[in-house]
mmCIF file with all atom_site columns, C-alpha atoms in Angstrom:
data_model
loop_
_atom_site.group_PDB
_atom_site.id
_atom_site.type_symbol
_atom_site.label_atom_id
_atom_site.label_alt_id
_atom_site.label_comp_id
_atom_site.label_asym_id
_atom_site.label_entity_id
_atom_site.label_seq_id
_atom_site.pdbx_PDB_ins_code
_atom_site.Cartn_x
_atom_site.Cartn_y
_atom_site.Cartn_z
_atom_site.occupancy
_atom_site.B_iso_or_equiv
_atom_site.pdbx_formal_charge
_atom_site.auth_seq_id
_atom_site.auth_comp_id
_atom_site.auth_asym_id
_atom_site.auth_atom_id
_atom_site.pdbx_PDB_model_num
ATOM 1   C CA . MET A 1 1   ? -92.117  85.333 93.963  1.00 46.00 ? 1   MET A CA 1
ATOM 2   C CA . THR A 1 2   ? -90.624  81.840 94.007  1.00 48.00 ? 2   THR A CA 1
ATOM 3   C CA . THR A 1 3   ? -90.108  80.275 97.439  1.00 54.00 ? 3   THR A CA 1
ATOM 4   C CA . LEU A 1 4   ? -87.084  78.255 98.470  1.00 64.00 ? 4   LEU A CA 1
ATOM 5   C CA . GLY A 1 5   ? -88.946  75.011 99.027  1.00 75.00 ? 5   GLY A CA 1
ATOM 6   C CA . PHE A 1 6   ? -91.518  75.861 101.691 1.00 94.00 ? 6   PHE A CA 1
ATOM 7   C CA . ARG A 1 7   ? -95.056  76.251 100.441 1.00 96.00 ? 7   ARG A CA 1
ATOM 8   C CA . GLY A 1 8   ? -96.564  76.633 103.886 1.00 98.00 ? 8   GLY A CA 1
ATOM 9   C CA . VAL A 1 9   ? -95.658  78.219 107.209 1.00 98.00 ? 9   VAL A CA 1
ATOM 10  C CA . LEU A 1 10  ? -97.135  77.350 110.598 1.00 98.00 ? 10  LEU A CA 1
ATOM 11  C CA . LEU A 1 11  ? -96.864  80.001 113.294 1.00 98.00 ? 11  LEU A CA 1
ATOM 12  C CA . ASP A 1 12  ? -97.089  79.666 117.052 1.00 98.00 ? 12  ASP A CA 1
ATOM 13  C CA . TRP A 1 13  ? -99.000  82.400 118.930 1.00 97.00 ? 13  TRP A CA 1
ATOM 14  C CA . ARG A 1 14  ? -97.732  83.482 122.342 1.00 97.00 ? 14  ARG A CA 1
ATOM 15  C CA . GLY A 1 15  ? -93.996  84.047 122.469 1.00 97.00 ? 15  GLY A CA 1
ATOM 16  C CA . THR A 1 16  ? -93.754  84.020 118.677 1.00 98.00 ? 16  THR A CA 1
ATOM 17  C CA . LEU A 1 17  ? -96.299  86.472 117.251 1.00 98.00 ? 17  LEU A CA 1
ATOM 18  C CA . VAL A 1 18  ? -97.218  88.186 120.518 1.00 98.00 ? 18  VAL A CA 1
ATOM 19  C CA . VAL A 1 19  ? -95.486  88.840 123.816 1.00 97.00 ? 19  VAL A CA 1
ATOM 20  C CA . ALA A 1 20  ? -96.459  86.093 126.245 1.00 94.00 ? 20  ALA A CA 1
ATOM 21  C CA . PRO A 1 21  ? -97.982  87.500 129.453 1.00 93.00 ? 21  PRO A CA 1
ATOM 22  C CA . THR A 1 22  ? -96.103  87.091 132.718 1.00 95.00 ? 22  THR A CA 1
ATOM 23  C CA . TYR A 1 23  ? -97.810  86.377 136.011 1.00 96.00 ? 23  TYR A CA 1
ATOM 24  C CA . ALA A 1 24  ? -96.576  89.711 137.373 1.00 97.00 ? 24  ALA A CA 1
ATOM 25  C CA . TRP A 1 25  ? -98.248  91.545 134.502 1.00 97.00 ? 25  TRP A CA 1
ATOM 26  C CA . LEU A 1 26  ? -101.375 89.435 134.890 1.00 97.00 ? 26  LEU A CA 1
ATOM 27  C CA . VAL A 1 27  ? -101.708 90.268 138.585 1.00 98.00 ? 27  VAL A CA 1
ATOM 28  C CA . ALA A 1 28  ? -100.918 93.973 138.147 1.00 98.00 ? 28  ALA A CA 1
ATOM 29  C CA . THR A 1 29  ? -103.451 94.340 135.326 1.00 98.00 ? 29  THR A CA 1
ATOM 30  C CA . ALA A 1 30  ? -106.182 92.523 137.251 1.00 98.00 ? 30  ALA A CA 1
ATOM 31  C CA . LEU A 1 31  ? -105.604 94.610 140.386 1.00 98.00 ? 31  LEU A CA 1
ATOM 32  C CA . GLU A 1 32  ? -105.670 97.812 138.358 1.00 98.00 ? 32  GLU A CA 1
ATOM 33  C CA . ARG A 1 33  ? -108.945 96.812 136.689 1.00 97.00 ? 33  ARG A CA 1
ATOM 34  C CA . LEU A 1 34  ? -110.477 96.368 140.131 1.00 98.00 ? 34  LEU A CA 1
ATOM 35  C CA . GLY A 1 35  ? -109.222 99.744 141.307 1.00 98.00 ? 35  GLY A CA 1
ATOM 36  C CA . ARG A 1 36  ? -107.004 98.110 143.906 1.00 98.00 ? 36  ARG A CA 1
ATOM 37  C CA . PRO A 1 37  ? -103.382 98.992 144.700 1.00 98.00 ? 37  PRO A CA 1
ATOM 38  C CA . HIS A 1 38  ? -101.243 97.474 141.966 1.00 98.00 ? 38  HIS A CA 1
ATOM 39  C CA . GLY A 1 39  ? -97.729  98.517 142.844 1.00 97.00 ? 39  GLY A CA 1
ATOM 40  C CA . ASP A 1 40  ? -94.841  96.109 143.238 1.00 97.00 ? 40  ASP A CA 1
ATOM 41  C CA . ASP A 1 41  ? -95.649  95.231 146.856 1.00 98.00 ? 41  ASP A CA 1
ATOM 42  C CA . ALA A 1 42  ? -99.314  94.507 146.143 1.00 98.00 ? 42  ALA A CA 1
ATOM 43  C CA . VAL A 1 43  ? -98.418  92.391 143.128 1.00 98.00 ? 43  VAL A CA 1
ATOM 44  C CA . GLU A 1 44  ? -95.783  90.459 145.057 1.00 98.00 ? 44  GLU A CA 1
ATOM 45  C CA . GLN A 1 45  ? -98.271  89.596 147.804 1.00 98.00 ? 45  GLN A CA 1
ATOM 46  C CA . VAL A 1 46  ? -100.542 87.907 145.276 1.00 98.00 ? 46  VAL A CA 1
ATOM 47  C CA . LEU A 1 47  ? -97.654  86.248 143.451 1.00 98.00 ? 47  LEU A CA 1
ATOM 48  C CA . ALA A 1 48  ? -96.333  84.822 146.713 1.00 98.00 ? 48  ALA A CA 1
ATOM 49  C CA . ARG A 1 49  ? -99.664  83.083 147.311 1.00 98.00 ? 49  ARG A CA 1
ATOM 50  C CA . LEU A 1 50  ? -99.689  81.680 143.802 1.00 97.00 ? 50  LEU A CA 1
ATOM 51  C CA . ARG A 1 51  ? -96.090  80.474 144.011 1.00 96.00 ? 51  ARG A CA 1
ATOM 52  C CA . ALA A 1 52  ? -96.843  78.666 147.270 1.00 97.00 ? 52  ALA A CA 1
ATOM 53  C CA . THR A 1 53  ? -99.625  76.684 145.594 1.00 96.00 ? 53  THR A CA 1
ATOM 54  C CA . ASP A 1 54  ? -99.182  73.742 143.234 1.00 96.00 ? 54  ASP A CA 1
ATOM 55  C CA . SER A 1 55  ? -99.566  75.049 139.670 1.00 94.00 ? 55  SER A CA 1
ATOM 56  C CA . THR A 1 56  ? -98.762  71.795 137.874 1.00 94.00 ? 56  THR A CA 1
ATOM 57  C CA . ARG A 1 57  ? -102.268 71.493 136.416 1.00 94.00 ? 57  ARG A CA 1
ATOM 58  C CA . VAL A 1 58  ? -102.270 75.090 135.179 1.00 95.00 ? 58  VAL A CA 1
ATOM 59  C CA . GLU A 1 59  ? -98.842  74.757 133.577 1.00 92.00 ? 59  GLU A CA 1
ATOM 60  C CA . SER A 1 60  ? -99.854  71.683 131.580 1.00 92.00 ? 60  SER A CA 1
ATOM 61  C CA . SER A 1 61  ? -100.899 72.211 127.967 1.00 91.00 ? 61  SER A CA 1
ATOM 62  C CA . THR A 1 62  ? -103.550 69.547 128.519 1.00 93.00 ? 62  THR A CA 1
ATOM 63  C CA . ILE A 1 63  ? -105.967 72.123 129.928 1.00 96.00 ? 63  ILE A CA 1
ATOM 64  C CA . ASP A 1 64  ? -105.792 74.038 126.641 1.00 97.00 ? 64  ASP A CA 1
ATOM 65  C CA . THR A 1 65  ? -107.663 71.228 124.907 1.00 97.00 ? 65  THR A CA 1
ATOM 66  C CA . ASP A 1 66  ? -110.946 72.165 126.591 1.00 97.00 ? 66  ASP A CA 1
ATOM 67  C CA . ALA A 1 67  ? -112.168 75.651 127.529 1.00 97.00 ? 67  ALA A CA 1
ATOM 68  C CA . ALA A 1 68  ? -114.152 74.408 130.532 1.00 97.00 ? 68  ALA A CA 1
ATOM 69  C CA . GLU A 1 69  ? -111.174 72.426 131.847 1.00 96.00 ? 69  GLU A CA 1
ATOM 70  C CA . HIS A 1 70  ? -108.961 75.481 131.446 1.00 97.00 ? 70  HIS A CA 1
ATOM 71  C CA . ARG A 1 71  ? -111.329 77.632 133.484 1.00 97.00 ? 71  ARG A CA 1
ATOM 72  C CA . ALA A 1 72  ? -111.699 74.937 136.148 1.00 97.00 ? 72  ALA A CA 1
ATOM 73  C CA . ALA A 1 73  ? -107.944 74.503 136.497 1.00 97.00 ? 73  ALA A CA 1
ATOM 74  C CA . TYR A 1 74  ? -107.354 78.202 137.057 1.00 97.00 ? 74  TYR A CA 1
ATOM 75  C CA . ALA A 1 75  ? -110.330 78.472 139.419 1.00 97.00 ? 75  ALA A CA 1
ATOM 76  C CA . HIS A 1 76  ? -108.926 75.639 141.540 1.00 97.00 ? 76  HIS A CA 1
ATOM 77  C CA . TRP A 1 77  ? -105.458 77.223 141.589 1.00 98.00 ? 77  TRP A CA 1
ATOM 78  C CA . PHE A 1 78  ? -106.765 80.624 142.625 1.00 98.00 ? 78  PHE A CA 1
ATOM 79  C CA . ARG A 1 79  ? -109.104 79.153 145.247 1.00 97.00 ? 79  ARG A CA 1
ATOM 80  C CA . THR A 1 80  ? -106.361 76.971 146.728 1.00 97.00 ? 80  THR A CA 1
ATOM 81  C CA . ALA A 1 81  ? -104.045 79.979 146.854 1.00 98.00 ? 81  ALA A CA 1
ATOM 82  C CA . GLY A 1 82  ? -106.628 81.908 148.868 1.00 97.00 ? 82  GLY A CA 1
ATOM 83  C CA . ILE A 1 83  ? -107.361 84.480 146.151 1.00 98.00 ? 83  ILE A CA 1
ATOM 84  C CA . ASP A 1 84  ? -110.712 86.181 146.741 1.00 98.00 ? 84  ASP A CA 1
ATOM 85  C CA . ASP A 1 85  ? -113.468 85.579 144.199 1.00 98.00 ? 85  ASP A CA 1
ATOM 86  C CA . GLU A 1 86  ? -113.436 89.087 142.736 1.00 98.00 ? 86  GLU A CA 1
ATOM 87  C CA . LEU A 1 87  ? -109.710 89.050 142.101 1.00 98.00 ? 87  LEU A CA 1
ATOM 88  C CA . ALA A 1 88  ? -109.834 85.465 140.820 1.00 98.00 ? 88  ALA A CA 1
ATOM 89  C CA . ALA A 1 89  ? -112.449 86.457 138.245 1.00 98.00 ? 89  ALA A CA 1
ATOM 90  C CA . ALA A 1 90  ? -110.389 89.480 137.191 1.00 98.00 ? 90  ALA A CA 1
ATOM 91  C CA . LEU A 1 91  ? -107.214 87.391 136.890 1.00 98.00 ? 91  LEU A CA 1
ATOM 92  C CA . TYR A 1 92  ? -108.918 84.860 134.666 1.00 98.00 ? 92  TYR A CA 1
ATOM 93  C CA . ALA A 1 93  ? -110.547 87.545 132.526 1.00 98.00 ? 93  ALA A CA 1
ATOM 94  C CA . VAL A 1 94  ? -107.179 89.185 131.895 1.00 98.00 ? 94  VAL A CA 1
ATOM 95  C CA . GLU A 1 95  ? -105.478 85.847 131.182 1.00 96.00 ? 95  GLU A CA 1
ATOM 96  C CA . SER A 1 96  ? -108.168 84.989 128.654 1.00 97.00 ? 96  SER A CA 1
ATOM 97  C CA . ASP A 1 97  ? -108.271 88.362 126.893 1.00 97.00 ? 97  ASP A CA 1
ATOM 98  C CA . VAL A 1 98  ? -105.881 87.694 124.026 1.00 97.00 ? 98  VAL A CA 1
ATOM 99  C CA . SER A 1 99  ? -106.441 91.223 122.681 1.00 97.00 ? 99  SER A CA 1
ATOM 100 C CA . LEU A 1 100 ? -104.149 92.369 125.510 1.00 97.00 ? 100 LEU A CA 1
ATOM 101 C CA . ASP A 1 101 ? -101.211 90.375 124.123 1.00 97.00 ? 101 ASP A CA 1
ATOM 102 C CA . PRO A 1 102 ? -99.195  92.842 121.999 1.00 97.00 ? 102 PRO A CA 1
ATOM 103 C CA . PHE A 1 103 ? -98.239  91.707 118.520 1.00 98.00 ? 103 PHE A CA 1
ATOM 104 C CA . ALA A 1 104 ? -94.646  91.944 117.373 1.00 98.00 ? 104 ALA A CA 1
ATOM 105 C CA . HIS A 1 105 ? -94.195  94.897 115.038 1.00 98.00 ? 105 HIS A CA 1
ATOM 106 C CA . ASP A 1 106 ? -93.003  92.641 112.232 1.00 98.00 ? 106 ASP A CA 1
ATOM 107 C CA . VAL A 1 107 ? -96.077  90.376 112.162 1.00 98.00 ? 107 VAL A CA 1
ATOM 108 C CA . GLU A 1 108 ? -97.874  92.335 109.436 1.00 98.00 ? 108 GLU A CA 1
ATOM 109 C CA . PRO A 1 109 ? -94.875  92.475 107.062 1.00 97.00 ? 109 PRO A CA 1
ATOM 110 C CA . LEU A 1 110 ? -94.438  88.731 107.545 1.00 98.00 ? 110 LEU A CA 1
ATOM 111 C CA . LEU A 1 111 ? -98.064  87.838 106.834 1.00 98.00 ? 111 LEU A CA 1
ATOM 112 C CA . VAL A 1 112 ? -98.293  90.157 103.837 1.00 98.00 ? 112 VAL A CA 1
ATOM 113 C CA . ALA A 1 113 ? -95.025  88.907 102.313 1.00 97.00 ? 113 ALA A CA 1
ATOM 114 C CA . LEU A 1 114 ? -96.035  85.268 102.700 1.00 97.00 ? 114 LEU A CA 1
ATOM 115 C CA . SER A 1 115 ? -99.481  85.917 101.248 1.00 96.00 ? 115 SER A CA 1
ATOM 116 C CA . ASP A 1 116 ? -98.089  87.862 98.301  1.00 95.00 ? 116 ASP A CA 1
ATOM 117 C CA . ALA A 1 117 ? -95.723  84.970 97.566  1.00 95.00 ? 117 ALA A CA 1
ATOM 118 C CA . GLY A 1 118 ? -98.547  82.444 97.603  1.00 95.00 ? 118 GLY A CA 1
ATOM 119 C CA . VAL A 1 119 ? -97.293  80.722 100.749 1.00 97.00 ? 119 VAL A CA 1
ATOM 120 C CA . ARG A 1 120 ? -100.096 79.200 102.816 1.00 97.00 ? 120 ARG A CA 1
ATOM 121 C CA . VAL A 1 121 ? -100.149 80.202 106.479 1.00 98.00 ? 121 VAL A CA 1
ATOM 122 C CA . GLY A 1 122 ? -101.452 78.454 109.569 1.00 98.00 ? 122 GLY A CA 1
ATOM 123 C CA . VAL A 1 123 ? -101.600 79.455 113.227 1.00 98.00 ? 123 VAL A CA 1
ATOM 124 C CA . VAL A 1 124 ? -100.957 76.581 115.636 1.00 98.00 ? 124 VAL A CA 1
ATOM 125 C CA . SER A 1 125 ? -101.592 77.416 119.271 1.00 98.00 ? 125 SER A CA 1
ATOM 126 C CA . ASP A 1 126 ? -102.265 75.858 122.639 1.00 97.00 ? 126 ASP A CA 1
ATOM 127 C CA . ILE A 1 127 ? -105.066 78.244 123.514 1.00 97.00 ? 127 ILE A CA 1
ATOM 128 C CA . HIS A 1 128 ? -108.518 78.093 125.094 1.00 97.00 ? 128 HIS A CA 1
ATOM 129 C CA . VAL A 1 129 ? -110.091 80.993 123.189 1.00 97.00 ? 129 VAL A CA 1
ATOM 130 C CA . ASP A 1 130 ? -110.563 81.919 119.533 1.00 98.00 ? 130 ASP A CA 1
ATOM 131 C CA . LEU A 1 131 ? -107.706 83.911 118.008 1.00 98.00 ? 131 LEU A CA 1
ATOM 132 C CA . ARG A 1 132 ? -109.485 84.866 114.792 1.00 98.00 ? 132 ARG A CA 1
ATOM 133 C CA . PRO A 1 133 ? -111.009 88.099 116.167 1.00 98.00 ? 133 PRO A CA 1
ATOM 134 C CA . VAL A 1 134 ? -107.658 89.588 117.203 1.00 98.00 ? 134 VAL A CA 1
ATOM 135 C CA . PHE A 1 135 ? -106.284 89.014 113.719 1.00 98.00 ? 135 PHE A CA 1
ATOM 136 C CA . ALA A 1 136 ? -109.478 90.381 112.148 1.00 98.00 ? 136 ALA A CA 1
ATOM 137 C CA . ALA A 1 137 ? -109.068 93.553 114.229 1.00 98.00 ? 137 ALA A CA 1
ATOM 138 C CA . HIS A 1 138 ? -106.000 94.523 112.157 1.00 98.00 ? 138 HIS A CA 1
ATOM 139 C CA . PRO A 1 139 ? -107.099 96.003 108.809 1.00 98.00 ? 139 PRO A CA 1
ATOM 140 C CA . LEU A 1 140 ? -104.954 96.237 105.696 1.00 97.00 ? 140 LEU A CA 1
ATOM 141 C CA . PRO A 1 141 ? -105.036 99.059 103.126 1.00 95.00 ? 141 PRO A CA 1
ATOM 142 C CA . ASP A 1 142 ? -106.714 96.815 100.548 1.00 95.00 ? 142 ASP A CA 1
ATOM 143 C CA . GLY A 1 143 ? -109.704 96.120 102.782 1.00 96.00 ? 143 GLY A CA 1
ATOM 144 C CA . ARG A 1 144 ? -108.583 92.737 104.015 1.00 96.00 ? 144 ARG A CA 1
ATOM 145 C CA . THR A 1 145 ? -107.503 91.997 107.567 1.00 98.00 ? 145 THR A CA 1
ATOM 146 C CA . TRP A 1 146 ? -104.708 89.897 108.998 1.00 98.00 ? 146 TRP A CA 1
ATOM 147 C CA . ALA A 1 147 ? -107.250 87.109 109.493 1.00 98.00 ? 147 ALA A CA 1
ATOM 148 C CA . ASP A 1 148 ? -107.683 86.931 105.706 1.00 98.00 ? 148 ASP A CA 1
ATOM 149 C CA . LEU A 1 149 ? -103.977 86.103 105.392 1.00 98.00 ? 149 LEU A CA 1
ATOM 150 C CA . VAL A 1 150 ? -104.270 83.015 107.597 1.00 98.00 ? 150 VAL A CA 1
ATOM 151 C CA . ASP A 1 151 ? -105.455 79.884 105.799 1.00 98.00 ? 151 ASP A CA 1
ATOM 152 C CA . VAL A 1 152 ? -105.626 77.453 108.720 1.00 98.00 ? 152 VAL A CA 1
ATOM 153 C CA . TRP A 1 153 ? -106.340 77.752 112.441 1.00 98.00 ? 153 TRP A CA 1
ATOM 154 C CA . ALA A 1 154 ? -105.118 74.788 114.493 1.00 98.00 ? 154 ALA A CA 1
ATOM 155 C CA . LEU A 1 155 ? -106.277 75.812 117.961 1.00 98.00 ? 155 LEU A CA 1
ATOM 156 C CA . SER A 1 156 ? -106.046 73.282 120.765 1.00 98.00 ? 156 SER A CA 1
ATOM 157 C CA . PHE A 1 157 ? -109.444 73.989 122.318 1.00 97.00 ? 157 PHE A CA 1
ATOM 158 C CA . GLU A 1 158 ? -111.155 73.349 118.978 1.00 98.00 ? 158 GLU A CA 1
ATOM 159 C CA . LEU A 1 159 ? -109.162 70.238 118.092 1.00 98.00 ? 159 LEU A CA 1
ATOM 160 C CA . GLY A 1 160 ? -109.012 68.633 121.533 1.00 97.00 ? 160 GLY A CA 1
ATOM 161 C CA . VAL A 1 161 ? -105.249 68.150 121.262 1.00 97.00 ? 161 VAL A CA 1
ATOM 162 C CA . ALA A 1 162 ? -102.291 70.331 122.229 1.00 97.00 ? 162 ALA A CA 1
ATOM 163 C CA . LYS A 1 163 ? -98.569  70.477 121.610 1.00 97.00 ? 163 LYS A CA 1
ATOM 164 C CA . PRO A 1 164 ? -96.426  68.445 121.735 1.00 96.00 ? 164 PRO A CA 1
ATOM 165 C CA . ASP A 1 165 ? -99.038  65.939 120.524 1.00 97.00 ? 165 ASP A CA 1
ATOM 166 C CA . PRO A 1 166 ? -98.257  65.408 116.824 1.00 97.00 ? 166 PRO A CA 1
ATOM 167 C CA . ALA A 1 167 ? -102.000 65.367 116.100 1.00 98.00 ? 167 ALA A CA 1
ATOM 168 C CA . ILE A 1 168 ? -102.205 69.162 116.278 1.00 98.00 ? 168 ILE A CA 1
ATOM 169 C CA . PHE A 1 169 ? -99.486  69.491 113.643 1.00 98.00 ? 169 PHE A CA 1
ATOM 170 C CA . ARG A 1 170 ? -101.095 66.850 111.454 1.00 98.00 ? 170 ARG A CA 1
ATOM 171 C CA . ALA A 1 171 ? -104.380 68.753 111.642 1.00 98.00 ? 171 ALA A CA 1
ATOM 172 C CA . ALA A 1 172 ? -102.570 71.893 110.513 1.00 98.00 ? 172 ALA A CA 1
ATOM 173 C CA . LEU A 1 173 ? -100.958 70.045 107.611 1.00 98.00 ? 173 LEU A CA 1
ATOM 174 C CA . ASP A 1 174 ? -104.340 68.651 106.570 1.00 98.00 ? 174 ASP A CA 1
ATOM 175 C CA . GLY A 1 175 ? -105.762 72.161 106.592 1.00 98.00 ? 175 GLY A CA 1
ATOM 176 C CA . LEU A 1 176 ? -102.929 73.479 104.469 1.00 97.00 ? 176 LEU A CA 1
ATOM 177 C CA . GLY A 1 177 ? -103.213 70.542 102.105 1.00 97.00 ? 177 GLY A CA 1
ATOM 178 C CA . LEU A 1 178 ? -99.438  70.200 102.054 1.00 97.00 ? 178 LEU A CA 1
ATOM 179 C CA . PRO A 1 179 ? -96.965  67.461 102.948 1.00 97.00 ? 179 PRO A CA 1
ATOM 180 C CA . ALA A 1 180 ? -94.748  67.961 105.988 1.00 97.00 ? 180 ALA A CA 1
ATOM 181 C CA . ALA A 1 181 ? -91.640  68.375 103.820 1.00 96.00 ? 181 ALA A CA 1
ATOM 182 C CA . ASP A 1 182 ? -93.114  71.528 102.250 1.00 97.00 ? 182 ASP A CA 1
ATOM 183 C CA . VAL A 1 183 ? -93.932  73.272 105.533 1.00 98.00 ? 183 VAL A CA 1
ATOM 184 C CA . LEU A 1 184 ? -91.954  75.321 108.070 1.00 98.00 ? 184 LEU A CA 1
ATOM 185 C CA . MET A 1 185 ? -93.074  75.468 111.714 1.00 98.00 ? 185 MET A CA 1
ATOM 186 C CA . VAL A 1 186 ? -92.074  78.589 113.664 1.00 98.00 ? 186 VAL A CA 1
ATOM 187 C CA . GLY A 1 187 ? -92.248  78.744 117.451 1.00 98.00 ? 187 GLY A CA 1
ATOM 188 C CA . ASP A 1 188 ? -90.401  79.706 120.607 1.00 97.00 ? 188 ASP A CA 1
ATOM 189 C CA . ARG A 1 189 ? -90.468  76.538 122.724 1.00 94.00 ? 189 ARG A CA 1
ATOM 190 C CA . GLY A 1 190 ? -88.369  73.594 121.653 1.00 94.00 ? 190 GLY A CA 1
ATOM 191 C CA . ALA A 1 191 ? -90.198  70.979 123.709 1.00 93.00 ? 191 ALA A CA 1
ATOM 192 C CA . TRP A 1 192 ? -93.588  71.993 122.312 1.00 95.00 ? 192 TRP A CA 1
ATOM 193 C CA . ASP A 1 193 ? -93.131  73.604 118.889 1.00 96.00 ? 193 ASP A CA 1
ATOM 194 C CA . GLY A 1 194 ? -90.085  71.476 118.168 1.00 95.00 ? 194 GLY A CA 1
ATOM 195 C CA . ALA A 1 195 ? -92.280  68.380 118.295 1.00 96.00 ? 195 ALA A CA 1
ATOM 196 C CA . ALA A 1 196 ? -93.346  69.259 114.744 1.00 98.00 ? 196 ALA A CA 1
ATOM 197 C CA . ALA A 1 197 ? -89.976  67.966 113.575 1.00 97.00 ? 197 ALA A CA 1
ATOM 198 C CA . GLY A 1 198 ? -91.013  64.516 114.734 1.00 97.00 ? 198 GLY A CA 1
ATOM 199 C CA . ILE A 1 199 ? -93.481  64.253 111.869 1.00 97.00 ? 199 ILE A CA 1
ATOM 200 C CA . GLY A 1 200 ? -91.124  65.698 109.283 1.00 97.00 ? 200 GLY A CA 1
ATOM 201 C CA . ILE A 1 201 ? -91.850  69.432 109.544 1.00 98.00 ? 201 ILE A CA 1
ATOM 202 C CA . THR A 1 202 ? -88.737  71.615 109.429 1.00 97.00 ? 202 THR A CA 1
ATOM 203 C CA . THR A 1 203 ? -88.899  73.698 112.600 1.00 97.00 ? 203 THR A CA 1
ATOM 204 C CA . LEU A 1 204 ? -87.442  77.100 113.458 1.00 98.00 ? 204 LEU A CA 1
ATOM 205 C CA . VAL A 1 205 ? -87.323  77.815 117.194 1.00 97.00 ? 205 VAL A CA 1
ATOM 206 C CA . LEU A 1 206 ? -86.860  81.524 117.855 1.00 97.00 ? 206 LEU A CA 1
ATOM 207 C CA . PRO A 1 207 ? -85.993  83.221 121.146 1.00 95.00 ? 207 PRO A CA 1
ATOM 208 C CA . PRO A 1 208 ? -89.256  84.054 122.965 1.00 96.00 ? 208 PRO A CA 1
ATOM 209 C CA . LEU A 1 209 ? -90.556  87.494 122.041 1.00 97.00 ? 209 LEU A CA 1
ATOM 210 C CA . ALA A 1 210 ? -89.755  89.875 124.907 1.00 95.00 ? 210 ALA A CA 1
ATOM 211 C CA . ARG A 1 211 ? -90.939  93.191 123.406 1.00 96.00 ? 211 ARG A CA 1
ATOM 212 C CA . PRO A 1 212 ? -93.147  94.070 120.432 1.00 97.00 ? 212 PRO A CA 1
ATOM 213 C CA . GLU A 1 213 ? -90.277  95.920 118.790 1.00 97.00 ? 213 GLU A CA 1
ATOM 214 C CA . ASP A 1 214 ? -87.954  92.919 118.829 1.00 96.00 ? 214 ASP A CA 1
ATOM 215 C CA . ALA A 1 215 ? -87.353  91.950 115.194 1.00 93.00 ? 215 ALA A CA 1
ATOM 216 C CA . ARG A 1 216 ? -87.119  88.189 114.728 1.00 95.00 ? 216 ARG A CA 1
ATOM 217 C CA . LEU A 1 217 ? -89.565  87.215 111.997 1.00 97.00 ? 217 LEU A CA 1
ATOM 218 C CA . HIS A 1 218 ? -87.249  88.306 109.168 1.00 95.00 ? 218 HIS A CA 1
ATOM 219 C CA . ARG A 1 219 ? -85.562  84.953 109.781 1.00 96.00 ? 219 ARG A CA 1
ATOM 220 C CA . VAL A 1 220 ? -88.724  83.266 108.560 1.00 97.00 ? 220 VAL A CA 1
ATOM 221 C CA . LEU A 1 221 ? -88.695  85.303 105.366 1.00 95.00 ? 221 LEU A CA 1
ATOM 222 C CA . ALA A 1 222 ? -85.023  84.437 104.868 1.00 94.00 ? 222 ALA A CA 1
ATOM 223 C CA . LEU A 1 223 ? -85.802  80.731 105.019 1.00 94.00 ? 223 LEU A CA 1
ATOM 224 C CA . VAL A 1 224 ? -88.983  80.828 102.971 1.00 95.00 ? 224 VAL A CA 1
ATOM 225 C CA . LEU A 1 225 ? -88.423  83.626 100.456 1.00 91.00 ? 225 LEU A CA 1
ATOM 226 C CA . GLY A 1 226 ? -84.653  84.080 100.529 1.00 87.00 ? 226 GLY A CA 1
ATOM 227 C CA . ARG A 1 227 ? -84.926  87.663 101.713 1.00 76.00 ? 227 ARG A CA 1
#
């Protein structure tokens, strides 16, 4: 199939392909894993401690450029908030387990359609862990997996740079082997993903994914394949 001018698509991870975790979900899941009460009141008690503690370092994408720095930043936040060691470890384990982030239901149709059309695909994410295994865990009828449909992985912890630094987008372009004018960036945060436009990449900023069943990725196919 002939594309409409884009020969490559770069995709953000959390908020775009998967539902981004909330702190309430993070706390509830960690408490449940430990066999502790995890109702609304128990969750709110932990959240109140976290809210009362400076989270500036944790909220910065800078920590996503180094796995050790990411762990240290969260450990400091939890310790300063008075979270006990067992719960702190469980919170970090849940936050780092990207297999718990549910994919949007329209991710597979998107990846398959782009691959079938010969459009190169990259995943660009501020993340401190490898995303390849969660894509590889989704098999296709022909024996391939979703990971086989992704040509480039521009992950901040591997590259040492994070959005909105243009270097992460340039690395993705280099991996695709395409000029910026031929590539579409798709994300959910204008200040971060939208920075791709600064180096000439057309950028589509979608509303953040709230539920797996929310259909938004057809807009990508409309722009790239005219569907």
